[in-house]
mmCIF file of C-alpha atoms and ligand atoms in Angstrom:
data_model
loop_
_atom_site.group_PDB
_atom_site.id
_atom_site.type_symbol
_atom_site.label_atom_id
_atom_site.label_comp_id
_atom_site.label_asym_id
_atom_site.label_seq_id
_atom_site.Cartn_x
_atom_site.Cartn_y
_atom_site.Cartn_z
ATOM 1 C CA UNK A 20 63.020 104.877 36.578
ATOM 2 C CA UNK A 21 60.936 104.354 39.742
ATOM 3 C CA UNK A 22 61.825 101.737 42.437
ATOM 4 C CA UNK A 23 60.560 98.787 39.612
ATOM 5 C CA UNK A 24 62.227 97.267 37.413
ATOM 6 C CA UNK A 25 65.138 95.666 36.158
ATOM 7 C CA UNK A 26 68.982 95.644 36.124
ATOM 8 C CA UNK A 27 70.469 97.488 32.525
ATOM 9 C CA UNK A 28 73.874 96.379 32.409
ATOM 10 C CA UNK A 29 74.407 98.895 30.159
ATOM 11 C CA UNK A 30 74.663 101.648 32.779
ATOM 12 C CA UNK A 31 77.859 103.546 33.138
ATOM 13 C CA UNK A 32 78.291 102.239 36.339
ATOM 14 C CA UNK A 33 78.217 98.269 35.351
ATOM 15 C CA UNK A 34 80.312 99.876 32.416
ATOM 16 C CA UNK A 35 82.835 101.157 34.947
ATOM 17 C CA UNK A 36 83.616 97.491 36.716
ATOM 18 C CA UNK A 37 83.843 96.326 33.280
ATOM 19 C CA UNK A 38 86.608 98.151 32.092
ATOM 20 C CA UNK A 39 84.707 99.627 29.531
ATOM 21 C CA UNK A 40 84.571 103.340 31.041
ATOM 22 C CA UNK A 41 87.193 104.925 32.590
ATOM 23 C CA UNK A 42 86.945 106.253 36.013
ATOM 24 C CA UNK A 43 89.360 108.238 38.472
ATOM 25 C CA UNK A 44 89.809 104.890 40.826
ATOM 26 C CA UNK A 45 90.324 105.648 44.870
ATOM 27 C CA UNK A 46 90.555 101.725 45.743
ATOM 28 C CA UNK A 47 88.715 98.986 45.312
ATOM 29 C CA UNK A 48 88.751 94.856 47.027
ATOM 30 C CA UNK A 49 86.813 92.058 45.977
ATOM 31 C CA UNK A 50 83.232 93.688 47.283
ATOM 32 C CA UNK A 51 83.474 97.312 45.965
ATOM 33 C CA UNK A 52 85.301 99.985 43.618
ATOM 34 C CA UNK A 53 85.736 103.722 44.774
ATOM 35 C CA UNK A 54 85.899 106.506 42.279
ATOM 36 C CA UNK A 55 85.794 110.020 42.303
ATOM 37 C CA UNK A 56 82.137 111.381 41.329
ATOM 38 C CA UNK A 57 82.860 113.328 37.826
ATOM 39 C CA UNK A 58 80.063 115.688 38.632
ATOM 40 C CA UNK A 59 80.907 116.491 41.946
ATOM 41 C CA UNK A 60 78.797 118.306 44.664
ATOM 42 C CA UNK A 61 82.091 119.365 46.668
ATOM 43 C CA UNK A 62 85.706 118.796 46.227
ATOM 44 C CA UNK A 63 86.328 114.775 47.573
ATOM 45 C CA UNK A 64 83.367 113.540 46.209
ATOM 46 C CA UNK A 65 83.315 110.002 45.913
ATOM 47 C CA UNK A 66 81.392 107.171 44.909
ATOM 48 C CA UNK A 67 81.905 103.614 46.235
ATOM 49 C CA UNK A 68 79.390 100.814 44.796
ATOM 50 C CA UNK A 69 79.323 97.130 45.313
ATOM 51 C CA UNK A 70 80.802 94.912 42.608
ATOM 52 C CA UNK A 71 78.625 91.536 41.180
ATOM 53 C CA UNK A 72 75.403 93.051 42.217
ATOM 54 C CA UNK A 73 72.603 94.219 39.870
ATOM 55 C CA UNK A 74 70.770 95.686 42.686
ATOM 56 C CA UNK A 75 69.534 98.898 41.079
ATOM 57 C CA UNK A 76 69.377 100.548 44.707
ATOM 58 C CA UNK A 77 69.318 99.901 48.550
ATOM 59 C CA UNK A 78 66.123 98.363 48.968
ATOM 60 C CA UNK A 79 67.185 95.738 46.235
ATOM 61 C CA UNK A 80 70.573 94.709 47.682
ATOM 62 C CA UNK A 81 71.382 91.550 49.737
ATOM 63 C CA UNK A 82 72.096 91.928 53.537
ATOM 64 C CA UNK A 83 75.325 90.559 53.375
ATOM 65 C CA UNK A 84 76.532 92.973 49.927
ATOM 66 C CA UNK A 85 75.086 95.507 51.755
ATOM 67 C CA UNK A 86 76.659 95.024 55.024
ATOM 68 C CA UNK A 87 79.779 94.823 53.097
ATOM 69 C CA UNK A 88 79.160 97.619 51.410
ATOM 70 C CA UNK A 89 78.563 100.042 53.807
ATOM 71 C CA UNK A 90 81.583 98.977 56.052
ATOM 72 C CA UNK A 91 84.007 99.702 53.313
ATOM 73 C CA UNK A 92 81.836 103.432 52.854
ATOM 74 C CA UNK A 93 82.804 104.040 56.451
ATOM 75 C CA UNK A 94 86.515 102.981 55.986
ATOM 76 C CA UNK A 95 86.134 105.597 52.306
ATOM 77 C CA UNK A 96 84.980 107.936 54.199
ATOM 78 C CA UNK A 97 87.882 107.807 56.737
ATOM 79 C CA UNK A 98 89.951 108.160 54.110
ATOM 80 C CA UNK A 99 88.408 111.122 52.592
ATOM 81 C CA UNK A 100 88.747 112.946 55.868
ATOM 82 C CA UNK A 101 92.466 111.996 56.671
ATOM 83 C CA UNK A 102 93.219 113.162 52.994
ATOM 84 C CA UNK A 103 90.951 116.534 52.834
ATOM 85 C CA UNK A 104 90.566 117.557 56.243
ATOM 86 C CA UNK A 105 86.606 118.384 56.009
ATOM 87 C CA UNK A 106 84.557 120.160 58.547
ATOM 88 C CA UNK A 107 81.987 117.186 58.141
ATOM 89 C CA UNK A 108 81.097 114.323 55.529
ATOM 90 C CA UNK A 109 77.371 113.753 53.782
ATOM 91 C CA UNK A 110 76.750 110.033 53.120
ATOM 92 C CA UNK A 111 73.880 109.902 50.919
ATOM 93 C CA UNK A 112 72.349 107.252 48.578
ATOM 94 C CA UNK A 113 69.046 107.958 46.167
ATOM 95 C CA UNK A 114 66.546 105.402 45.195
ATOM 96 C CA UNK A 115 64.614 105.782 42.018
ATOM 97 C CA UNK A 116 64.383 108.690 39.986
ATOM 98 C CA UNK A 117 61.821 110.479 41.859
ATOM 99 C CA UNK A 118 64.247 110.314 44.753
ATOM 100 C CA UNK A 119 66.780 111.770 42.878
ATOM 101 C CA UNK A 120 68.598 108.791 41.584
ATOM 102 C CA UNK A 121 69.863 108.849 38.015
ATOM 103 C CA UNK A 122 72.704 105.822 37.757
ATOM 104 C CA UNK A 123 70.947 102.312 38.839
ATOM 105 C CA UNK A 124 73.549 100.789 40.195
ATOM 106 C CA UNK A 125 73.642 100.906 43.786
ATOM 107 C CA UNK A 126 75.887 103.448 44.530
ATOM 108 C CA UNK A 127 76.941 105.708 47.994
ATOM 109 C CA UNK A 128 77.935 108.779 47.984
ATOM 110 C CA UNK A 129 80.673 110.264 50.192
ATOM 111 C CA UNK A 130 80.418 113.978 50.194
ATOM 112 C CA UNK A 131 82.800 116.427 52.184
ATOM 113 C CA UNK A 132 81.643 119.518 53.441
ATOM 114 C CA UNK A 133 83.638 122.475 54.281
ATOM 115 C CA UNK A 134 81.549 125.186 57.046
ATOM 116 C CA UNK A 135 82.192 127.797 54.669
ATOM 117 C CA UNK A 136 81.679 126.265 51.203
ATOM 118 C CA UNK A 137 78.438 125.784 49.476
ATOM 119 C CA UNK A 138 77.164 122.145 48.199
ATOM 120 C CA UNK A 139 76.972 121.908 44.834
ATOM 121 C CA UNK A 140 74.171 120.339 42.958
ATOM 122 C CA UNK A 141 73.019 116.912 42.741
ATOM 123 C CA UNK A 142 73.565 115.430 39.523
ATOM 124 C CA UNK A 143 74.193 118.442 37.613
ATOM 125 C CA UNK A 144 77.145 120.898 37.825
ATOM 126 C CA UNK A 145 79.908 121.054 35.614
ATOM 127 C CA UNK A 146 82.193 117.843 35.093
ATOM 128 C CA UNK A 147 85.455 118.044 36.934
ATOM 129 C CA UNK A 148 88.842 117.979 35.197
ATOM 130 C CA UNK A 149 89.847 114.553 35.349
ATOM 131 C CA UNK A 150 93.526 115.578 35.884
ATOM 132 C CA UNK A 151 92.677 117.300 39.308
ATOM 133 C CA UNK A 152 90.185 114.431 39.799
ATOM 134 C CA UNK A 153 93.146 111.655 39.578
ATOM 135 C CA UNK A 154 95.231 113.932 41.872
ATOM 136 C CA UNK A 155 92.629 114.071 44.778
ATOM 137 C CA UNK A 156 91.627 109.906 44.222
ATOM 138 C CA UNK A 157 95.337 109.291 44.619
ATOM 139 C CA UNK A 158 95.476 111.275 48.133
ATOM 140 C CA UNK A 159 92.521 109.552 49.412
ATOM 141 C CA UNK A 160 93.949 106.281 48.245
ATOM 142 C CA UNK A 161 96.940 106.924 50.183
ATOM 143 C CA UNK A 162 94.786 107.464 53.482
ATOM 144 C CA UNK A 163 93.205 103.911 52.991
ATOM 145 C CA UNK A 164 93.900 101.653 55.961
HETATM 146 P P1 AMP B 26 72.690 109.322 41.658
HETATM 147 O O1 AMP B 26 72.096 110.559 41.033
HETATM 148 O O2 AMP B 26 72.522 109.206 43.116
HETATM 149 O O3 AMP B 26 72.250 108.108 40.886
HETATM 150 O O4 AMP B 26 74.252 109.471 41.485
HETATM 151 C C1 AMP B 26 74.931 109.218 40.302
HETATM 152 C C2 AMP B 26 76.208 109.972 40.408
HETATM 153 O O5 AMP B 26 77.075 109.469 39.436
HETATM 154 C C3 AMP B 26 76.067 111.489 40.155
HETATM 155 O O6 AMP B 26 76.571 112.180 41.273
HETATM 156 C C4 AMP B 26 76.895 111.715 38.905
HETATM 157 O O7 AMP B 26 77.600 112.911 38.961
HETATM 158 C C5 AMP B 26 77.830 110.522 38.921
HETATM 159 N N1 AMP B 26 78.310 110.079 37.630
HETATM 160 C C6 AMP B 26 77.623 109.933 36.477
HETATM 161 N N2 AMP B 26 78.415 109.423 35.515
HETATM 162 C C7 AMP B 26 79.629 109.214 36.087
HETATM 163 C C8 AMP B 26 80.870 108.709 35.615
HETATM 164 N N3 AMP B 26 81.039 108.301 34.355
HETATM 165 N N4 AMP B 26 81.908 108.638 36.486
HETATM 166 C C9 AMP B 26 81.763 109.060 37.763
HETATM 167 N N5 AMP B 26 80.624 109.555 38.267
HETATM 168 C C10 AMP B 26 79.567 109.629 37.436
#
């Protein structure tokens, strides 16, 4: 899907704020959910998307979502490093396919990078046990502030 189009509310994502998909939660408010990534490119991955929006990506999203949106990444993200201790944090976000985007639901991802650890593989991989994924969403949860 390139950068037109329209909103599917059929994507997982959508299907995730719905209820109708599960997903390993790490806290969510009245502007976004955070969940661990189930294919993730390091241990800590997470996802954190803004909630009554059907902006398929960045370019599509209000200011004011968006503002909203990214403040709560940063305050994710602090969380992620409190819980996990990285050497650094990626915060990356893909628009249309041939940008590497494959969920259209606007979406940021919060990626922690350890110096001696390689990155896994953008949407690929193999999916993480959900088990281990609950455990590490419940210690960033508890780093929230
Ligand atoms: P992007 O490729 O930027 O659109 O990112 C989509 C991300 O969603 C990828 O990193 C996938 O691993 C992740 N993903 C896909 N399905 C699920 C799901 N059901 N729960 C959590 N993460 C998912």
């Amino acid at each position: 899907m390139s950068l037109d189009g329209t909103y599917d509310s059929a994507n997982i994502f959508a299907k995730i704020l719905r209820g109708e998909a599960p997903c390993a939660k790490v806290w969510e408010d009245d502007h976004v959910l955070a969940f661990m990534d189930v294919f993730p490119q390091s241990r800590g991955h997470t996802l954190v998307i803004p909630k009554g929006s059907t902006a398929r990506n960045l370019l599509e999203e209000t200011p004011e979502r968006l503002a909203a949106l990214m403040v709560r990444v940063q305050k994710v993200a602090q969380a992620v490093r409190a819980a996990l201790n990285p050497d650094g944090v990626v915060i990356t976000q893909f628009n249309g396919a041939p940008a590497g985007q494959t969920v259209f639901h606007l979406h940021v991802h919060i990626i922690p990078r350890w110096a001696d650890q390689p990155l896994g593989r953008h949407g690929g991989g193999q999916m993480a046990d959900m088990a281990e994924l609950q455990d590490l969403a419940a210690r960033i949860s508890a780093r929230i502030e």
